[in-house]
mmCIF file of C-alpha atoms in Angstrom:
data_model
loop_
_atom_site.group_PDB
_atom_site.id
_atom_site.type_symbol
_atom_site.label_atom_id
_atom_site.label_comp_id
_atom_site.label_asym_id
_atom_site.label_seq_id
_atom_site.Cartn_x
_atom_site.Cartn_y
_atom_site.Cartn_z
ATOM 1 C CA MET A 891 50.955 124.843 64.162
ATOM 2 C CA VAL A 892 50.690 124.497 67.889
ATOM 3 C CA ARG A 893 53.861 125.739 69.523
ATOM 4 C CA SER A 894 54.104 124.142 72.904
ATOM 5 C CA GLU A 895 57.158 124.990 74.967
ATOM 6 C CA GLU A 896 55.989 123.204 78.056
ATOM 7 C CA GLY A 897 58.599 120.490 77.855
ATOM 8 C CA GLN A 898 61.685 122.665 77.315
ATOM 9 C CA LEU A 899 62.656 122.722 80.974
ATOM 10 C CA TYR A 900 62.465 118.957 81.142
ATOM 11 C CA THR A 901 64.562 118.621 78.001
ATOM 12 C CA ILE A 902 67.280 120.850 79.429
ATOM 13 C CA GLU A 903 67.195 118.950 82.665
ATOM 14 C CA GLY A 904 67.428 115.696 80.778
ATOM 15 C CA ILE A 905 70.508 116.851 78.892
ATOM 16 C CA ALA A 906 72.147 118.092 82.090
ATOM 17 C CA ALA A 907 71.394 114.854 83.903
ATOM 18 C CA GLY A 908 72.654 112.867 80.955
ATOM 19 C CA LEU A 909 75.930 114.801 80.933
ATOM 20 C CA ILE A 910 76.362 114.279 84.648
ATOM 21 C CA MET A 911 75.764 110.546 84.260
ATOM 22 C CA ILE A 912 78.193 110.292 81.374
ATOM 23 C CA MET A 913 80.850 112.220 83.315
ATOM 24 C CA THR A 914 80.293 110.032 86.370
ATOM 25 C CA ALA A 915 80.512 106.864 84.312
ATOM 26 C CA TYR A 916 83.702 108.141 82.689
ATOM 27 C CA LEU A 917 85.282 108.903 86.055
ATOM 28 C CA VAL A 918 84.299 105.525 87.461
ATOM 29 C CA VAL A 919 85.548 103.613 84.424
ATOM 30 C CA SER A 920 88.846 105.473 84.348
ATOM 31 C CA ALA A 921 89.306 104.856 88.056
ATOM 32 C CA THR A 922 88.969 101.082 87.884
ATOM 33 C CA SER A 923 92.597 100.548 86.894
ATOM 34 C CA VAL A 924 93.009 97.886 89.560
ATOM 35 C CA TYR A 925 96.647 97.176 90.324
ATOM 36 C CA THR A 926 97.083 93.452 90.091
ATOM 37 C CA ALA A 927 99.885 91.554 91.705
ATOM 38 C CA GLY A 928 101.968 91.594 88.537
ATOM 39 C CA ASP A 929 101.535 95.315 88.021
ATOM 40 C CA THR A 930 102.546 96.510 91.451
ATOM 41 C CA HIS A 931 105.436 94.079 91.843
ATOM 42 C CA ILE A 932 103.867 92.788 95.023
ATOM 43 C CA SER A 933 105.114 89.313 94.197
ATOM 44 C CA ASP A 934 108.569 90.788 93.574
ATOM 45 C CA MET A 935 108.535 92.510 96.931
ATOM 46 C CA HIS A 936 107.457 89.261 98.534
ATOM 47 C CA LEU A 937 110.261 87.322 96.884
ATOM 48 C CA GLU A 938 112.740 90.016 97.826
ATOM 49 C CA GLN A 939 111.630 89.826 101.434
ATOM 50 C CA ILE A 940 112.013 86.044 101.478
ATOM 51 C CA GLY A 941 115.533 86.406 100.090
ATOM 52 C CA THR A 942 116.499 89.157 102.512
ATOM 53 C CA ASP A 943 115.186 87.146 105.436
ATOM 54 C CA ALA A 944 117.009 84.035 104.257
ATOM 55 C CA LEU A 945 120.333 85.867 103.961
ATOM 56 C CA MET A 946 119.737 87.528 107.313
ATOM 57 C CA ALA A 947 119.093 84.132 108.910
ATOM 58 C CA MET A 948 122.181 82.675 107.258
ATOM 59 C CA ASP A 949 124.328 85.556 108.517
ATOM 60 C CA THR A 950 123.175 85.218 112.111
ATOM 61 C CA PRO A 951 125.758 83.353 114.189
ATOM 62 C CA PRO A 952 124.575 80.916 116.861
ATOM 63 C CA ASP A 953 126.649 82.731 119.493
ATOM 64 C CA ILE A 954 129.250 85.475 119.714
ATOM 65 C CA TYR A 955 132.165 83.014 119.593
ATOM 66 C CA THR A 956 131.147 81.434 116.287
ATOM 67 C CA ILE A 957 131.054 83.047 112.858
ATOM 68 C CA SER A 958 127.856 82.903 110.850
ATOM 69 C CA ASN A 959 127.200 80.243 108.227
ATOM 70 C CA LEU A 960 127.165 82.811 105.436
ATOM 71 C CA SER A 961 130.500 84.245 106.519
ATOM 72 C CA ALA A 962 131.963 80.733 106.564
ATOM 73 C CA PHE A 963 130.552 79.943 103.115
ATOM 74 C CA VAL A 964 132.230 83.034 101.684
ATOM 75 C CA ARG A 965 135.474 82.413 103.539
ATOM 76 C CA ASP A 966 135.723 78.776 102.370
ATOM 77 C CA ASP A 967 134.176 79.361 98.924
ATOM 78 C CA ASN A 968 131.656 76.720 99.984
ATOM 79 C CA GLY A 969 129.098 77.109 97.199
ATOM 80 C CA GLU A 970 127.475 73.761 97.869
ATOM 81 C CA GLY A 971 126.879 74.633 101.498
ATOM 82 C CA PHE A 972 125.389 77.989 100.522
ATOM 83 C CA LYS A 973 123.137 76.389 97.933
ATOM 84 C CA LYS A 974 121.840 73.728 100.305
ATOM 85 C CA MET A 975 121.087 76.175 103.123
ATOM 86 C CA PHE A 976 119.629 78.901 100.919
ATOM 87 C CA LEU A 977 117.281 76.549 99.050
ATOM 88 C CA ASN A 978 116.265 74.943 102.335
ATOM 89 C CA ILE A 979 115.297 78.265 103.880
ATOM 90 C CA THR A 980 113.581 79.756 100.836
ATOM 91 C CA ASN A 981 111.790 76.740 99.402
ATOM 92 C CA ASN A 982 110.454 74.950 102.457
ATOM 93 C CA ARG A 983 106.793 75.662 103.101
ATOM 94 C CA THR A 984 104.434 74.620 105.818
ATOM 95 C CA LEU A 985 101.692 72.141 104.893
ATOM 96 C CA SER A 986 102.429 72.159 101.170
ATOM 97 C CA GLY A 987 105.074 71.017 98.765
ATOM 98 C CA PRO A 988 108.330 72.913 98.357
ATOM 99 C CA ASP A 989 108.400 76.206 96.486
ATOM 100 C CA HIS A 990 110.461 76.409 93.304
ATOM 101 C CA ILE A 991 112.706 79.400 93.865
ATOM 102 C CA GLN A 992 115.966 79.348 91.932
ATOM 103 C CA PHE A 993 118.984 81.551 92.492
ATOM 104 C CA THR A 994 122.416 82.520 91.381
ATOM 105 C CA ALA A 995 124.756 84.079 93.916
ATOM 106 C CA SER A 996 128.000 85.987 93.748
ATOM 107 C CA TYR A 997 130.057 88.119 96.060
ATOM 108 C CA THR A 998 131.913 91.349 95.462
ATOM 109 C CA CYS A 999 135.106 92.339 97.198
ATOM 110 C CA ARG A 1000 137.754 95.053 97.071
ATOM 111 C CA ASN A 1001 141.456 94.874 96.497
ATOM 112 C CA ASN A 1002 142.798 97.639 98.694
ATOM 113 C CA VAL A 1003 146.155 97.911 96.889
ATOM 114 C CA ASP A 1004 144.709 99.360 93.693
ATOM 115 C CA ASN A 1005 141.200 99.907 95.113
ATOM 116 C CA SER A 1006 139.646 97.690 92.438
ATOM 117 C CA ILE A 1007 136.361 95.835 92.754
ATOM 118 C CA ALA A 1008 135.756 92.308 91.518
ATOM 119 C CA SER A 1009 132.836 89.879 91.704
ATOM 120 C CA TYR A 1010 133.198 86.153 92.052
ATOM 121 C CA PRO A 1011 130.477 83.528 91.604
ATOM 122 C CA LEU A 1012 129.511 81.790 94.800
ATOM 123 C CA SER A 1013 126.837 79.304 93.832
ATOM 124 C CA PHE A 1014 123.812 78.800 91.622
ATOM 125 C CA SER A 1015 120.896 76.400 91.434
ATOM 126 C CA ARG A 1016 120.082 77.008 87.783
ATOM 127 C CA ASN A 1017 121.670 78.899 84.929
ATOM 128 C CA LEU A 1018 120.316 82.344 84.150
ATOM 129 C CA SER A 1019 119.017 82.359 80.612
ATOM 130 C CA GLY A 1020 117.959 85.996 80.666
ATOM 131 C CA GLY A 1021 114.246 85.321 80.435
ATOM 132 C CA GLU A 1022 113.676 85.059 84.157
ATOM 133 C CA HIS A 1023 111.994 87.767 86.119
ATOM 134 C CA ALA A 1024 114.622 87.936 88.819
ATOM 135 C CA VAL A 1025 114.915 90.141 91.885
ATOM 136 C CA ARG A 1026 118.207 91.055 93.503
ATOM 137 C CA VAL A 1027 118.856 90.756 97.193
ATOM 138 C CA THR A 1028 122.109 91.711 98.824
ATOM 139 C CA LYS A 1029 123.800 91.261 102.169
ATOM 140 C CA TRP A 1030 126.931 92.734 103.629
ATOM 141 C CA VAL A 1031 129.048 89.980 105.090
ATOM 142 C CA ILE A 1032 132.190 90.179 107.173
ATOM 143 C CA ALA A 1033 134.600 87.420 106.172
ATOM 144 C CA LYS A 1034 138.064 86.708 107.469
ATOM 145 C CA LYS A 1035 139.587 86.067 104.099
ATOM 146 C CA ASN A 1036 142.193 87.379 101.694
ATOM 147 C CA VAL A 1037 139.631 88.459 99.127
ATOM 148 C CA CYS A 1038 140.288 89.785 95.632
ATOM 149 C CA GLY A 1039 143.962 88.931 95.623
ATOM 150 C CA ASN A 1040 144.733 90.763 98.872
ATOM 151 C CA ASN A 1041 147.579 89.207 100.749
ATOM 152 C CA TYR A 1042 147.344 89.937 104.442
ATOM 153 C CA PHE A 1043 149.077 88.015 107.148
ATOM 154 C CA PRO A 1044 147.446 87.515 109.547
ATOM 155 C CA VAL A 1045 144.205 87.421 107.593
ATOM 156 C CA GLN A 1046 141.989 90.459 108.181
ATOM 157 C CA ASP A 1047 138.236 90.852 108.494
ATOM 158 C CA ARG A 1048 136.869 92.192 105.224
ATOM 159 C CA ALA A 1049 133.438 93.380 104.117
ATOM 160 C CA VAL A 1050 132.088 91.653 101.024
ATOM 161 C CA LEU A 1051 128.726 92.129 99.383
ATOM 162 C CA VAL A 1052 126.857 88.911 98.710
ATOM 163 C CA GLU A 1053 124.413 89.385 95.831
ATOM 164 C CA VAL A 1054 121.712 86.866 95.035
ATOM 165 C CA LEU A 1055 119.482 86.944 91.991
ATOM 166 C CA MET A 1056 116.399 84.880 92.719
ATOM 167 C CA TRP A 1057 113.351 83.955 90.729
ATOM 168 C CA ARG A 1058 110.591 81.372 90.512
ATOM 169 C CA ASP A 1059 110.506 79.093 87.518
ATOM 170 C CA MET B 1211 55.475 129.043 80.673
ATOM 171 C CA ALA B 1212 51.747 129.037 80.769
ATOM 172 C CA ARG B 1213 50.085 126.033 82.320
ATOM 173 C CA LEU B 1214 53.429 124.608 83.358
ATOM 174 C CA ASN B 1215 53.017 122.705 86.556
ATOM 175 C CA ASP B 1216 56.018 123.473 88.740
ATOM 176 C CA ASP B 1217 54.790 121.888 91.935
ATOM 177 C CA ALA B 1218 57.516 119.258 91.866
ATOM 178 C CA GLN B 1219 60.506 121.486 91.386
ATOM 179 C CA TRP B 1220 62.037 120.370 94.663
ATOM 180 C CA ILE B 1221 62.119 116.783 93.339
ATOM 181 C CA ILE B 1222 64.190 117.992 90.410
ATOM 182 C CA LEU B 1223 66.431 119.899 92.831
ATOM 183 C CA MET B 1224 66.927 116.755 94.901
ATOM 184 C CA GLY B 1225 67.751 114.905 91.718
ATOM 185 C CA PHE B 1226 70.428 117.438 90.917
ATOM 186 C CA LEU B 1227 71.850 117.268 94.434
ATOM 187 C CA ILE B 1228 72.046 113.488 94.315
ATOM 188 C CA SER B 1229 73.652 113.521 90.898
ATOM 189 C CA PHE B 1230 76.257 115.993 92.101
ATOM 190 C CA SER B 1231 76.988 113.907 95.183
ATOM 191 C CA PHE B 1232 77.521 110.882 92.954
ATOM 192 C CA PHE B 1233 79.776 113.013 90.832
ATOM 193 C CA PHE B 1234 81.972 113.988 93.769
ATOM 194 C CA LEU B 1235 82.062 110.420 95.084
ATOM 195 C CA ALA B 1236 83.290 109.344 91.675
ATOM 196 C CA ILE B 1237 86.062 111.942 91.845
ATOM 197 C CA ILE B 1238 87.107 110.613 95.252
ATOM 198 C CA ILE B 1239 87.202 107.022 93.936
ATOM 199 C CA ASN B 1240 89.136 108.236 90.919
ATOM 200 C CA GLN B 1241 91.776 109.916 93.074
ATOM 201 C CA SER B 1242 92.070 107.152 95.650
ATOM 202 C CA THR B 1243 93.972 104.808 93.341
ATOM 203 C CA VAL B 1244 96.415 107.568 92.516
ATOM 204 C CA VAL B 1245 97.028 108.144 96.208
ATOM 205 C CA GLY B 1246 97.511 104.418 96.759
ATOM 206 C CA GLN B 1247 99.946 104.168 93.904
ATOM 207 C CA THR B 1248 102.044 107.110 95.041
ATOM 208 C CA THR B 1249 102.277 105.716 98.554
ATOM 209 C CA ALA B 1250 103.157 102.229 97.325
ATOM 210 C CA GLU B 1251 105.812 103.627 95.015
ATOM 211 C CA SER B 1252 107.500 105.596 97.741
ATOM 212 C CA VAL B 1253 107.423 102.537 99.991
ATOM 213 C CA ILE B 1254 109.061 100.408 97.287
ATOM 214 C CA GLU B 1255 111.550 103.132 96.507
ATOM 215 C CA PHE B 1256 112.865 103.479 100.032
ATOM 216 C CA PRO B 1257 115.948 101.251 100.395
ATOM 217 C CA LYS B 1258 114.836 99.781 103.697
ATOM 218 C CA ASN B 1259 116.800 96.552 103.438
ATOM 219 C CA ASP B 1260 119.976 98.297 102.285
ATOM 220 C CA ILE B 1261 120.019 100.646 105.236
ATOM 221 C CA ARG B 1262 119.106 97.953 107.727
ATOM 222 C CA ASP B 1263 121.853 95.745 106.342
ATOM 223 C CA LEU B 1264 124.310 98.612 106.597
ATOM 224 C CA THR B 1265 123.558 99.260 110.256
ATOM 225 C CA GLY B 1266 124.017 95.536 110.843
ATOM 226 C CA VAL B 1267 127.503 95.515 109.385
ATOM 227 C CA ILE B 1268 128.414 98.746 111.156
ATOM 228 C CA GLU B 1269 127.361 97.188 114.412
ATOM 229 C CA TYR B 1270 129.857 94.457 113.703
ATOM 230 C CA ASN B 1271 132.474 97.031 112.759
ATOM 231 C CA THR B 1272 132.264 98.602 116.186
ATOM 232 C CA THR B 1273 133.630 95.354 117.635
ATOM 233 C CA VAL B 1274 136.656 94.779 115.385
ATOM 234 C CA SER B 1275 139.897 96.620 115.849
ATOM 235 C CA ASN B 1276 140.772 97.209 112.186
ATOM 236 C CA SER B 1277 137.638 99.037 111.173
ATOM 237 C CA THR B 1278 139.157 101.283 108.487
ATOM 238 C CA LEU B 1279 139.620 98.347 106.109
ATOM 239 C CA VAL B 1280 135.973 97.284 106.409
ATOM 240 C CA ASN B 1281 134.878 100.914 106.211
ATOM 241 C CA SER B 1282 136.717 101.469 102.926
ATOM 242 C CA ASP B 1283 135.410 98.138 101.582
ATOM 243 C CA ILE B 1284 131.834 99.217 102.220
ATOM 244 C CA THR B 1285 132.325 102.663 100.691
ATOM 245 C CA ALA B 1286 133.937 101.318 97.523
ATOM 246 C CA ILE B 1287 131.655 98.309 96.989
ATOM 247 C CA ALA B 1288 128.459 100.255 97.730
ATOM 248 C CA MET B 1289 129.412 102.804 95.087
ATOM 249 C CA ASN B 1290 130.400 100.152 92.569
ATOM 250 C CA ARG B 1291 127.578 97.632 92.974
ATOM 251 C CA LYS B 1292 124.698 99.671 94.349
ATOM 252 C CA ASN B 1293 125.424 103.172 93.055
ATOM 253 C CA ALA B 1294 125.086 104.443 96.578
ATOM 254 C CA ILE B 1295 127.259 106.835 98.489
ATOM 255 C CA VAL B 1296 127.870 105.369 101.903
ATOM 256 C CA ARG B 1297 129.974 107.054 104.543
ATOM 257 C CA TYR B 1298 130.094 106.336 108.203
ATOM 258 C CA THR B 1299 132.151 107.253 111.199
ATOM 259 C CA VAL B 1300 132.288 105.015 114.210
ATOM 260 C CA ILE B 1301 132.841 106.363 117.690
ATOM 261 C CA LEU B 1302 133.953 103.554 119.937
ATOM 262 C CA PRO B 1303 132.708 103.335 123.558
ATOM 263 C CA GLN B 1304 134.277 105.720 126.045
ATOM 264 C CA THR B 1305 134.400 103.158 128.798
ATOM 265 C CA PRO B 1306 133.737 103.025 131.656
ATOM 266 C CA GLN B 1307 131.515 106.102 131.569
ATOM 267 C CA ASP B 1308 129.686 105.119 128.393
ATOM 268 C CA THR B 1309 129.540 101.592 127.030
ATOM 269 C CA HIS B 1310 127.698 102.470 123.830
ATOM 270 C CA SER B 1311 129.184 102.765 120.379
ATOM 271 C CA TYR B 1312 127.989 105.522 118.096
ATOM 272 C CA ALA B 1313 128.014 105.815 114.335
ATOM 273 C CA LEU B 1314 127.128 108.659 112.023
ATOM 274 C CA ILE B 1315 125.799 107.071 108.860
ATOM 275 C CA HIS B 1316 125.260 108.841 105.569
ATOM 276 C CA TYR B 1317 123.486 107.057 102.743
ATOM 277 C CA ASN B 1318 122.526 108.459 99.345
ATOM 278 C CA ASN B 1319 121.535 106.358 96.371
ATOM 279 C CA GLY B 1320 120.436 109.272 94.214
ATOM 280 C CA VAL B 1321 116.772 108.873 95.100
ATOM 281 C CA THR B 1322 116.875 108.588 98.852
ATOM 282 C CA GLU B 1323 119.201 110.515 101.097
ATOM 283 C CA TYR B 1324 119.339 109.159 104.584
ATOM 284 C CA ASP B 1325 121.329 110.185 107.623
ATOM 285 C CA GLU B 1326 121.313 108.397 110.903
ATOM 286 C CA ASN B 1327 122.880 108.867 114.271
ATOM 287 C CA TRP B 1328 123.179 105.252 115.234
ATOM 288 C CA THR B 1329 123.643 104.007 118.781
ATOM 289 C CA SER B 1330 124.512 100.480 119.788
ATOM 290 C CA LEU B 1331 122.419 98.562 122.284
#
């Protein structure tokens, strides 16, 4: 029996190299958890930004003597006006057909007699069925209105929180 | 180790070095996604729009006379609808020496605590 140990070093090296390669492959494979748009809520953030910008635009008055459109919509309970303007701003796209963002909006106000909070629906473009993946955008609005059953005379400026749930269908 | 030709040991050494460098590169790639995720999460978590919106309405509040009503509205509604503690104090302009309004804003939604010393334009 010829005992040749000439190849032992190479065998050990081979095992070591093999282990290194396996470890490297494991690290690389476990690192390729690529965050897709759905995972990282990038599309949600995008939608949220569109909504925030739309509400911001709606709450910007043309000059200091006029109140903003959004403030007027809340003051007059003008849901139709809100709906028309909001869908116009959010759904219009350049060089392609309109987007299909839907929303439901409400506003929250405070009764300062008993310090209670109540929310009232403002407008909606489609009923919420519960299956939508909606994001919430909010905007503080100053409205000269007797909100939540307050009874001021003359009417005072009040802060209300407009909340919009928006989603694409 | 008789008759073992070890002339090419440096090639084996180079092989080891290269394998180890690959190994460390793989660790860097592995960690980079974690870093990206942590950063993205903290960016999402920060209530940027809330705070911006708040400074907007406070700016308005510095122009109306009855600011306590609006102030209490914001405090109560923010707690009720957004689970956020919002407190602010407005210091109206000390004209004619200083035409700026100031506001000390405190915001805490449980995750982010934010304080600002706001000055009007």
